[in-house]
Coordinates of C-alpha atoms in Angstrom, one line a residue:
M1 CA 395.5 162.5 110.1
E2 CA 393.4 162.3 113.2
V3 CA 396.4 163.2 115.4
L4 CA 397.1 166.3 113.1
I5 CA 393.5 167.4 113.2
G6 CA 393.6 166.9 117.2
G7 CA 396.7 168.9 117.5
L8 CA 395.3 171.8 115.3
F9 CA 392.1 171.7 117.3
E10 CA 394.0 172.2 120.6
I11 CA 395.8 175.3 119.2
L12 CA 392.7 176.9 117.8
Q13 CA 391.3 177.4 121.3
P14 CA 390.8 181.1 122.1
Q15 CA 393.2 181.0 125.2
T16 CA 395.8 179.3 123.3
L17 CA 395.7 181.6 120.3
L18 CA 395.9 184.6 122.8
L19 CA 398.9 183.1 124.6
I20 CA 400.7 182.2 121.3
C21 CA 400.3 185.9 120.1
A22 CA 401.5 187.2 123.6
G23 CA 404.5 185.0 123.5
T24 CA 405.3 186.1 120.0
L25 CA 405.1 189.7 120.9
V26 CA 407.2 189.3 124.1
G27 CA 409.7 187.2 122.1
V28 CA 410.1 190.0 119.4
L29 CA 410.6 192.7 122.1
V30 CA 413.0 190.7 124.2
G31 CA 415.0 189.5 121.2
A32 CA 415.6 193.2 120.1
L33 CA 417.0 194.3 123.3
P34 CA 420.9 193.7 123.2
G35 CA 422.0 191.3 125.9
L36 CA 418.6 189.7 126.4
S37 CA 418.0 186.3 124.8
S38 CA 415.0 184.0 124.1
S39 CA 416.5 181.5 126.6
M40 CA 416.5 184.2 129.3
A41 CA 412.9 185.3 128.4
V42 CA 411.6 181.6 128.4
A43 CA 413.2 181.0 131.8
L44 CA 411.6 184.1 133.2
L45 CA 408.2 183.2 131.9
L46 CA 408.3 179.5 132.9
P47 CA 407.0 180.1 136.5
F48 CA 404.0 181.8 135.2
T49 CA 403.0 178.8 133.1
I50 CA 402.7 176.4 136.1
Y51 CA 398.9 177.2 136.5
L52 CA 398.3 176.8 132.8
D53 CA 397.3 173.5 131.0
P54 CA 400.3 171.9 129.4
I55 CA 399.4 172.5 125.7
P56 CA 398.8 176.3 126.0
A57 CA 401.9 176.6 128.5
I58 CA 404.2 174.9 126.1
A59 CA 402.7 176.6 122.9
M60 CA 403.4 180.0 124.5
L61 CA 407.0 179.0 125.3
A62 CA 407.6 177.5 121.8
A63 CA 406.2 180.8 120.2
L64 CA 408.4 183.0 122.4
Y65 CA 411.4 180.7 121.2
C66 CA 410.7 181.4 117.6
A67 CA 410.0 185.1 117.8
G68 CA 413.0 185.8 120.1
T69 CA 415.3 184.4 117.3
F70 CA 413.9 186.9 114.9
G71 CA 413.7 189.9 117.2
G72 CA 417.5 190.1 117.6
S73 CA 417.7 191.2 113.8
I74 CA 415.7 194.4 114.4
T75 CA 418.5 196.1 116.4
A76 CA 421.2 194.3 114.5
I77 CA 420.0 195.9 111.2
L78 CA 419.0 199.4 112.6
I79 CA 421.8 200.2 115.1
N80 CA 424.4 197.6 114.6
A81 CA 423.5 196.1 118.0
P82 CA 422.5 192.4 117.5
G83 CA 419.7 191.8 120.1
A84 CA 420.7 188.2 120.3
P85 CA 423.9 186.3 119.4
P86 CA 422.4 184.6 116.3
A87 CA 421.7 188.1 114.9
A88 CA 425.5 189.0 114.8
A89 CA 425.7 187.6 111.2
T90 CA 422.7 189.6 110.1
A91 CA 424.4 192.8 111.1
F92 CA 427.2 192.3 108.7
D93 CA 425.0 193.3 105.7
G94 CA 421.7 194.4 107.4
Y95 CA 423.4 197.5 109.1
P96 CA 425.1 198.7 105.9
L97 CA 421.7 198.5 104.2
A98 CA 420.2 200.6 106.8
K99 CA 422.9 203.1 106.4
N100 CA 422.2 203.2 102.7
G101 CA 418.5 204.0 103.4
Q102 CA 417.2 200.6 102.9
A103 CA 416.3 199.7 106.5
G104 CA 412.7 198.6 105.7
R105 CA 414.0 196.4 102.9
A106 CA 416.5 194.6 105.2
L107 CA 413.9 194.3 108.0
G108 CA 411.3 192.9 105.7
M109 CA 413.7 190.3 104.2
A110 CA 414.8 189.3 107.7
A111 CA 411.1 188.6 108.7
A112 CA 410.4 186.8 105.5
A113 CA 413.7 184.7 105.5
S114 CA 413.0 183.9 109.3
V115 CA 409.5 182.6 108.6
A116 CA 410.7 180.5 105.5
G117 CA 413.5 179.0 107.6
G118 CA 411.1 178.3 110.5
I119 CA 408.5 176.8 108.4
F120 CA 411.0 174.5 106.6
S121 CA 412.3 173.2 109.8
L122 CA 408.8 172.5 111.2
F123 CA 408.0 170.5 108.2
V124 CA 411.1 168.5 108.7
L125 CA 410.3 168.3 112.4
I126 CA 406.7 167.0 111.7
F127 CA 407.7 164.4 109.3
A128 CA 411.1 163.2 110.1
A129 CA 411.8 164.0 113.9
P130 CA 412.3 160.4 115.1
F131 CA 414.6 159.4 112.2
L132 CA 416.7 162.7 112.4
A133 CA 417.1 162.4 116.3
T134 CA 418.6 159.0 115.8
I135 CA 421.2 160.5 113.4
A136 CA 421.8 163.4 115.8
Y137 CA 422.2 160.7 118.6
K138 CA 425.3 159.2 116.7
F139 CA 427.2 162.5 117.0
G140 CA 429.9 162.1 119.7
P141 CA 432.8 164.3 120.5
P142 CA 434.8 163.3 117.4
E143 CA 431.9 164.2 115.1
Y144 CA 431.5 167.6 117.1
F145 CA 435.2 168.3 116.7
A146 CA 435.1 167.8 113.0
L147 CA 432.1 170.0 112.6
T148 CA 433.7 172.8 114.5
V149 CA 436.8 172.3 112.4
F150 CA 434.6 172.7 109.3
G151 CA 433.1 175.9 110.8
L152 CA 436.6 177.3 111.6
S153 CA 437.6 176.6 108.0
M154 CA 435.1 179.3 106.8
L155 CA 437.1 182.0 108.6
A156 CA 439.1 183.0 105.6
S157 CA 436.1 183.9 103.5
I158 CA 433.5 184.9 106.0
S159 CA 433.9 188.7 105.5
G160 CA 436.4 191.4 104.5
K161 CA 438.9 191.4 101.7
S162 CA 441.9 190.0 103.5
A163 CA 441.9 186.3 104.2
V164 CA 445.1 186.7 106.4
K165 CA 443.2 189.3 108.5
N166 CA 440.2 187.1 109.0
L167 CA 442.4 184.2 110.0
I168 CA 444.2 186.5 112.5
G169 CA 440.8 187.7 113.8
G170 CA 439.6 184.1 114.1
A171 CA 442.7 182.9 116.0
F172 CA 442.2 185.8 118.4
G173 CA 438.6 184.8 119.0
V174 CA 439.7 181.2 119.7
L175 CA 442.2 182.7 122.1
L176 CA 439.6 184.6 124.0
A177 CA 437.6 181.4 124.3
T178 CA 440.6 179.7 126.2
V179 CA 440.4 182.4 129.0
G180 CA 439.4 180.8 132.4
V181 CA 439.9 177.5 134.2
D182 CA 440.5 174.5 132.1
L183 CA 437.7 171.9 133.1
T184 CA 440.0 168.9 132.3
T185 CA 443.1 170.0 134.1
G186 CA 441.9 172.6 136.6
V187 CA 444.7 175.0 135.3
E188 CA 444.0 178.7 135.1
R189 CA 444.6 180.2 131.7
F190 CA 445.1 184.0 130.9
T191 CA 443.0 185.0 134.1
F192 CA 445.9 187.2 135.4
G193 CA 444.6 186.6 139.1
V194 CA 441.2 188.1 138.3
P195 CA 438.7 185.8 139.9
E196 CA 435.9 187.0 137.7
L197 CA 437.7 185.6 134.7
Y198 CA 437.8 182.1 136.1
E199 CA 434.7 181.1 134.2
G200 CA 435.9 182.6 131.0
I201 CA 434.8 185.6 129.0
S202 CA 431.0 185.7 128.4
F203 CA 430.1 185.8 124.6
I204 CA 427.3 188.4 124.9
P205 CA 429.4 191.4 126.3
V206 CA 432.1 190.8 123.6
L207 CA 429.4 190.6 121.0
I208 CA 427.8 194.0 122.1
G209 CA 431.2 195.6 122.4
L210 CA 432.5 194.6 119.0
F211 CA 429.3 195.6 117.2
A212 CA 427.4 198.3 119.0
M213 CA 430.1 199.9 121.1
A214 CA 432.7 200.0 118.3
E215 CA 430.0 201.6 116.0
L216 CA 429.1 204.2 118.6
L217 CA 432.9 205.2 119.0
D218 CA 433.1 205.3 115.2
Q219 CA 430.0 207.7 115.0
A220 CA 431.5 209.8 117.8
G221 CA 434.7 210.2 115.9
Q222 CA 432.6 211.7 112.9
K223 CA 430.9 214.5 115.0
D224 CA 432.0 217.1 112.4
R225 CA 430.3 215.2 109.7
P226 CA 426.9 216.5 108.4
L227 CA 424.0 214.5 109.8
E228 CA 422.9 211.9 107.3
R229 CA 419.3 212.2 106.0
F230 CA 418.2 208.8 105.1
A231 CA 415.9 208.7 102.1
M232 CA 412.3 207.7 102.7
S233 CA 413.2 204.5 100.9
A234 CA 414.3 203.3 104.2
L235 CA 410.6 202.7 104.8
K236 CA 410.1 200.6 101.7
L237 CA 409.8 196.8 102.0
P238 CA 411.6 194.3 99.9
T239 CA 410.4 193.8 96.3
L240 CA 409.5 190.7 94.3
D241 CA 412.8 190.9 92.5
D242 CA 414.6 190.7 95.9
F243 CA 412.7 187.4 96.6
R244 CA 413.7 186.1 93.3
R245 CA 417.3 186.7 94.0
V246 CA 417.3 185.1 97.4
W247 CA 415.0 182.2 97.2
K248 CA 417.9 179.8 96.6
T249 CA 419.9 181.2 99.5
I250 CA 416.9 180.9 101.7
L251 CA 416.3 177.2 100.8
R252 CA 420.0 176.3 101.2
S253 CA 420.3 178.2 104.5
S254 CA 417.1 176.6 105.8
G255 CA 418.5 173.2 105.4
I256 CA 421.8 174.1 106.9
G257 CA 420.0 175.7 110.0
T258 CA 417.8 172.7 110.4
F259 CA 420.7 170.3 110.4
V260 CA 422.9 172.4 112.7
G261 CA 419.9 172.9 115.0
I262 CA 419.2 169.1 115.4
L263 CA 422.9 168.6 116.7
P264 CA 422.8 169.2 120.5
A265 CA 424.8 172.2 121.8
E266 CA 425.3 173.9 118.3
G267 CA 422.4 176.1 118.2
S268 CA 421.2 179.1 116.1
T269 CA 424.5 181.1 116.3
V270 CA 426.6 178.6 114.6
A271 CA 423.9 178.0 112.1
A272 CA 423.6 181.7 111.2
M273 CA 427.3 182.0 110.7
I274 CA 427.5 179.0 108.5
G275 CA 424.4 180.1 106.6
Y276 CA 426.0 183.6 106.1
N277 CA 429.2 182.1 104.8
E278 CA 427.5 179.6 102.4
A279 CA 425.4 182.6 101.1
K280 CA 428.5 184.5 100.3
R281 CA 430.2 181.2 98.7
W282 CA 427.4 180.6 96.3
S283 CA 426.4 184.3 95.4
K284 CA 427.2 186.0 92.2
N285 CA 427.7 189.1 94.1
K286 CA 430.4 188.1 96.6
D287 CA 432.1 191.5 96.5
N288 CA 428.9 193.2 97.8
F289 CA 428.8 191.2 101.1
G290 CA 429.7 193.5 103.9
K291 CA 428.6 196.5 102.1
G292 CA 424.8 195.8 102.0
E293 CA 424.0 192.7 100.0
I294 CA 420.3 191.4 100.6
E295 CA 421.5 187.9 100.4
G296 CA 423.7 188.5 103.4
V297 CA 420.5 189.2 105.5
A298 CA 418.4 186.4 103.9
G299 CA 421.2 183.7 104.6
P300 CA 421.8 184.0 108.3
E301 CA 418.1 184.8 109.2
A302 CA 416.7 181.7 107.4
A303 CA 419.5 179.6 109.1
N304 CA 419.1 180.8 112.6
N305 CA 415.2 180.4 112.6
A306 CA 415.4 177.0 110.9
A307 CA 417.7 176.0 113.8
T308 CA 414.8 176.7 116.4
G309 CA 412.7 174.0 114.7
G310 CA 415.7 171.7 114.4
A311 CA 416.7 172.0 117.9
M312 CA 413.2 170.6 119.1
V313 CA 413.9 167.4 117.4
P314 CA 416.4 166.0 119.8
T315 CA 414.5 167.7 122.7
L316 CA 411.2 165.9 121.9
A317 CA 412.4 162.8 120.4
L318 CA 415.3 162.0 122.8
G319 CA 415.0 164.4 125.7
I320 CA 418.3 165.9 124.8
P321 CA 418.0 169.8 124.4
G322 CA 419.2 171.0 121.1
S323 CA 420.0 174.5 122.4
A324 CA 419.9 176.6 125.6
T325 CA 416.1 177.7 125.0
A326 CA 415.3 174.2 124.2
A327 CA 416.8 173.0 127.5
V328 CA 414.5 175.5 129.4
I329 CA 411.3 174.3 127.2
L330 CA 412.4 170.7 128.3
G331 CA 412.2 171.7 131.8
G332 CA 408.7 173.2 131.1
L333 CA 407.7 169.9 129.8
Q334 CA 408.9 168.1 132.9
I335 CA 407.2 170.6 135.1
H336 CA 404.0 169.8 133.6
G337 CA 404.5 166.0 134.0
L338 CA 405.7 165.1 130.5
R339 CA 408.4 162.9 129.6
P340 CA 410.1 163.7 126.3
G341 CA 411.3 160.7 124.2
P342 CA 409.7 157.8 122.3
Y343 CA 407.1 157.7 125.1
L344 CA 405.8 161.1 124.1
F345 CA 405.4 160.2 120.4
E346 CA 403.6 157.0 121.2
N347 CA 401.2 158.1 124.0
Q348 CA 400.7 161.8 123.5
P349 CA 401.0 162.6 119.9
N350 CA 398.3 165.3 120.2
L351 CA 400.7 167.3 122.4
L352 CA 403.5 167.1 120.0
Y353 CA 401.5 168.2 117.0
A354 CA 400.1 171.1 119.0
I355 CA 403.6 172.3 119.7
F356 CA 404.4 172.0 116.0
F357 CA 401.4 174.0 115.1
A358 CA 402.1 176.6 117.9
M359 CA 405.6 177.3 116.4
L360 CA 404.0 177.4 112.9
L361 CA 401.5 179.9 114.0
A362 CA 404.1 181.9 115.9
N363 CA 406.1 182.2 112.5
F364 CA 403.2 183.8 110.8
V365 CA 402.4 186.0 113.7
F366 CA 405.8 187.5 113.8
L367 CA 405.8 187.8 109.9
G368 CA 402.9 190.1 110.3
F369 CA 405.0 192.0 113.1
G370 CA 408.0 192.0 110.9
L371 CA 406.5 193.2 107.6
F372 CA 403.8 195.7 109.0
G373 CA 406.1 196.9 111.8
A374 CA 409.2 197.3 109.5
R375 CA 408.1 200.7 108.3
Y376 CA 407.7 201.9 112.1
F377 CA 411.1 200.1 113.2
S378 CA 413.0 201.5 110.3
R379 CA 412.2 205.2 111.4
I380 CA 414.8 204.6 114.0
S381 CA 417.4 205.1 111.3
L382 CA 416.0 208.7 110.7
I383 CA 416.7 209.7 114.4
P384 CA 419.7 212.2 114.7
R385 CA 422.9 210.7 115.9
Q386 CA 423.2 213.0 119.0
F387 CA 420.0 211.3 120.3
L388 CA 420.2 207.8 119.0
W389 CA 423.7 206.8 120.1
P390 CA 423.4 207.9 123.8
A391 CA 420.5 205.7 124.0
V392 CA 422.5 202.8 122.2
F393 CA 425.2 203.3 124.8
C394 CA 422.6 202.9 127.7
L395 CA 421.3 199.6 126.0
C396 CA 424.9 198.5 125.7
V397 CA 425.5 198.8 129.4
V398 CA 422.1 197.3 130.5
G399 CA 422.5 194.4 128.0
A400 CA 426.1 193.6 129.1
Y401 CA 425.1 193.9 132.8
G402 CA 421.9 191.8 132.4
V403 CA 423.9 188.6 131.3
G404 CA 425.3 187.7 134.8
Q405 CA 424.5 191.0 136.8
S406 CA 428.1 191.7 136.9
L407 CA 430.0 194.8 136.4
N408 CA 432.8 192.8 135.0
D409 CA 430.7 192.0 132.0
V410 CA 430.3 195.8 131.5
Y411 CA 434.0 196.4 131.6
I412 CA 434.5 193.5 129.1
M413 CA 432.0 195.2 126.8
L414 CA 433.8 198.5 126.9
I415 CA 437.2 196.9 126.3
A416 CA 435.7 194.8 123.4
G417 CA 434.3 198.1 122.1
F418 CA 437.4 200.1 122.2
A419 CA 439.3 197.0 120.7
G420 CA 436.7 196.7 117.9
Y421 CA 437.0 200.3 117.1
F422 CA 440.7 200.2 116.5
L423 CA 440.4 196.8 114.8
N424 CA 437.9 198.2 112.4
R425 CA 440.2 201.1 111.5
A426 CA 442.9 198.5 110.8
G427 CA 440.9 196.6 108.4
F428 CA 439.8 193.8 110.8
S429 CA 436.3 192.6 110.7
P430 CA 434.5 191.6 114.0
A431 CA 432.9 188.6 112.2
P432 CA 435.8 186.2 112.3
I433 CA 436.5 187.1 116.0
I434 CA 433.0 186.4 117.0
M435 CA 432.9 183.0 115.0
G436 CA 436.3 182.1 116.7
L437 CA 434.9 182.9 120.1
V438 CA 431.7 180.8 119.4
L439 CA 433.5 177.9 118.1
G440 CA 436.6 178.0 120.3
H441 CA 434.9 176.3 123.3
L442 CA 433.3 173.7 121.1
V443 CA 436.4 172.8 119.4
E444 CA 438.5 172.7 122.5
N445 CA 436.1 170.7 124.5
S446 CA 435.3 168.2 121.9
L447 CA 438.9 167.6 121.0
V448 CA 439.8 166.9 124.7
Q449 CA 436.9 164.5 125.1
S450 CA 437.8 162.9 121.7
M451 CA 441.5 162.3 122.7
I452 CA 440.3 160.7 126.1
L453 CA 437.9 158.4 124.1
F454 CA 440.7 157.6 121.7
D455 CA 443.3 157.1 124.4
Q456 CA 445.3 160.0 122.9
D457 CA 445.6 158.3 119.4
A458 CA 444.5 161.1 116.9
W459 CA 444.6 158.6 114.0
K460 CA 441.4 157.0 115.3
F461 CA 439.4 160.1 114.0
L462 CA 439.7 158.3 110.7
T463 CA 437.7 155.4 112.0
R464 CA 434.6 157.7 112.3
P465 CA 432.9 158.2 108.9
I466 CA 431.0 161.3 109.8
A467 CA 434.1 163.0 111.2
V468 CA 436.0 162.1 108.1
L469 CA 433.3 163.6 106.0
F470 CA 433.4 167.0 107.9
F471 CA 437.3 167.0 107.7
V472 CA 437.1 166.5 103.8
L473 CA 434.5 169.5 103.7
A474 CA 436.8 171.6 105.7
A475 CA 439.7 170.8 103.2
V476 CA 437.4 171.8 100.3
S477 CA 436.3 174.9 102.1
I478 CA 440.0 176.0 102.6
L479 CA 441.1 175.1 99.2
S480 CA 438.1 176.5 97.3
T481 CA 439.2 180.2 97.6
P482 CA 442.8 179.8 96.1
I483 CA 441.6 177.3 93.5
G484 CA 438.8 179.6 92.5
R485 CA 441.2 182.6 92.2
L486 CA 443.5 180.3 90.1
I487 CA 440.8 179.4 87.7
K488 CA 439.7 183.0 87.3
T489 CA 443.2 184.3 86.6
R490 CA 444.3 181.5 84.2
P491 CA 441.9 182.7 81.3
R492 CA 443.3 186.1 81.7
K493 CA 446.9 184.8 81.4
D494 CA 445.9 182.8 78.3
A495 CA 444.2 185.9 76.8
D496 CA 447.4 187.9 77.5
R497 CA 449.6 185.3 75.9
L498 CA 447.3 185.2 72.8
A499 CA 447.4 189.0 72.5
H500 CA 451.2 189.1 72.7
G501 CA 451.5 186.3 70.3
N502 CA 449.4 188.1 67.7
E503 CA 451.5 191.1 68.1

């Protein structure tokens, strides 16, 4: 108890409170800009923290981390341009809600779900960090391979009506992930002699192209259509009925996000994708997903922000970063002469609980930004298309270029945009493509590492209990859709037989 009070006292200092608020505001703004991520913002801010005391410095970085994850949902919902990769899943239903005149409702739900997920993961972090870190430490390449197989098993049902098209899109995403030089063999794959492709295709330009650029092209093709006049209901926040509908989804996704965040190298994007899929799997309104379902906003937002707290578990308890941003924060700890791991828990618990309280406070601060700012953010949806979409195009170019300061990324974004436009017209959803691209690198690398570990004997996967568990879950995920359809159609057939028999 004394340690908790000591950590809280450190955070309540005026300078620390001001820095947390500043970090939260910067995180929301940076997260909302397509192509810019919280890891980039934390890296840029890190040199300015050298002259600060350790607790205010790390508190500000942690606050920026939490807020940046939420900030990406703002542009994802309003203009279908995810500000950060984890917000891609939020765009699936957030943007249709904005088009239906419910931008404020979607933004408010995104803020509330993000805070709920963040607080859930922080309580887990406070009370179970050392224990959970030891579990994460048991994950080797075979377990990561099984986990990514489980993620890929969700492709058939993640969005759209055609499972076959979803699988084709996912396979295309995995194929894109293979572009570049194979790190194991050194062989070039699908580079076509272009040196810029040796390191592979960057994820963010593809994300911006498939979502924002494709939507821009679609809007440009409808120039003769009368301008949409969004109802003023776009400015309304979610109701109590909305929260009653989604509380189970938020709780489930918070648990998923915390678990995935604890696993090093997985991160918020994978958590958001799995959170969205599970929200759809357990929802009573599956057919509304992709058309503007509020559960489709709450699920990924709770999961991706819960992953931020989860990612801090291995970072602080083992010194193994749980995400790219956590890796930068780990560097900040080392700059200030702090050594993460058991030593930190034993000798500097005040610092640890100060970080926990800083992240907790950051969640409440961006809740205020999200709820009170939702009415103002949602006014973007009232701007006429001829003014809004040229600005979106500029953001697309800046965001794609900002990743690696390379025009090659801009070209990739434009190609992905045109491809996304034609794929949408053909009935393909961008969601499976993005998920295939995200998981493609992980599944290939973990498989290669596992086969080297097992001396090319694939049967040894069955000797790893955690891997077997994920393989079983993947099988259940694949078979649940056809079995569910069979169960639904069987009563109809029985009813038809009875009806014919009575005749």
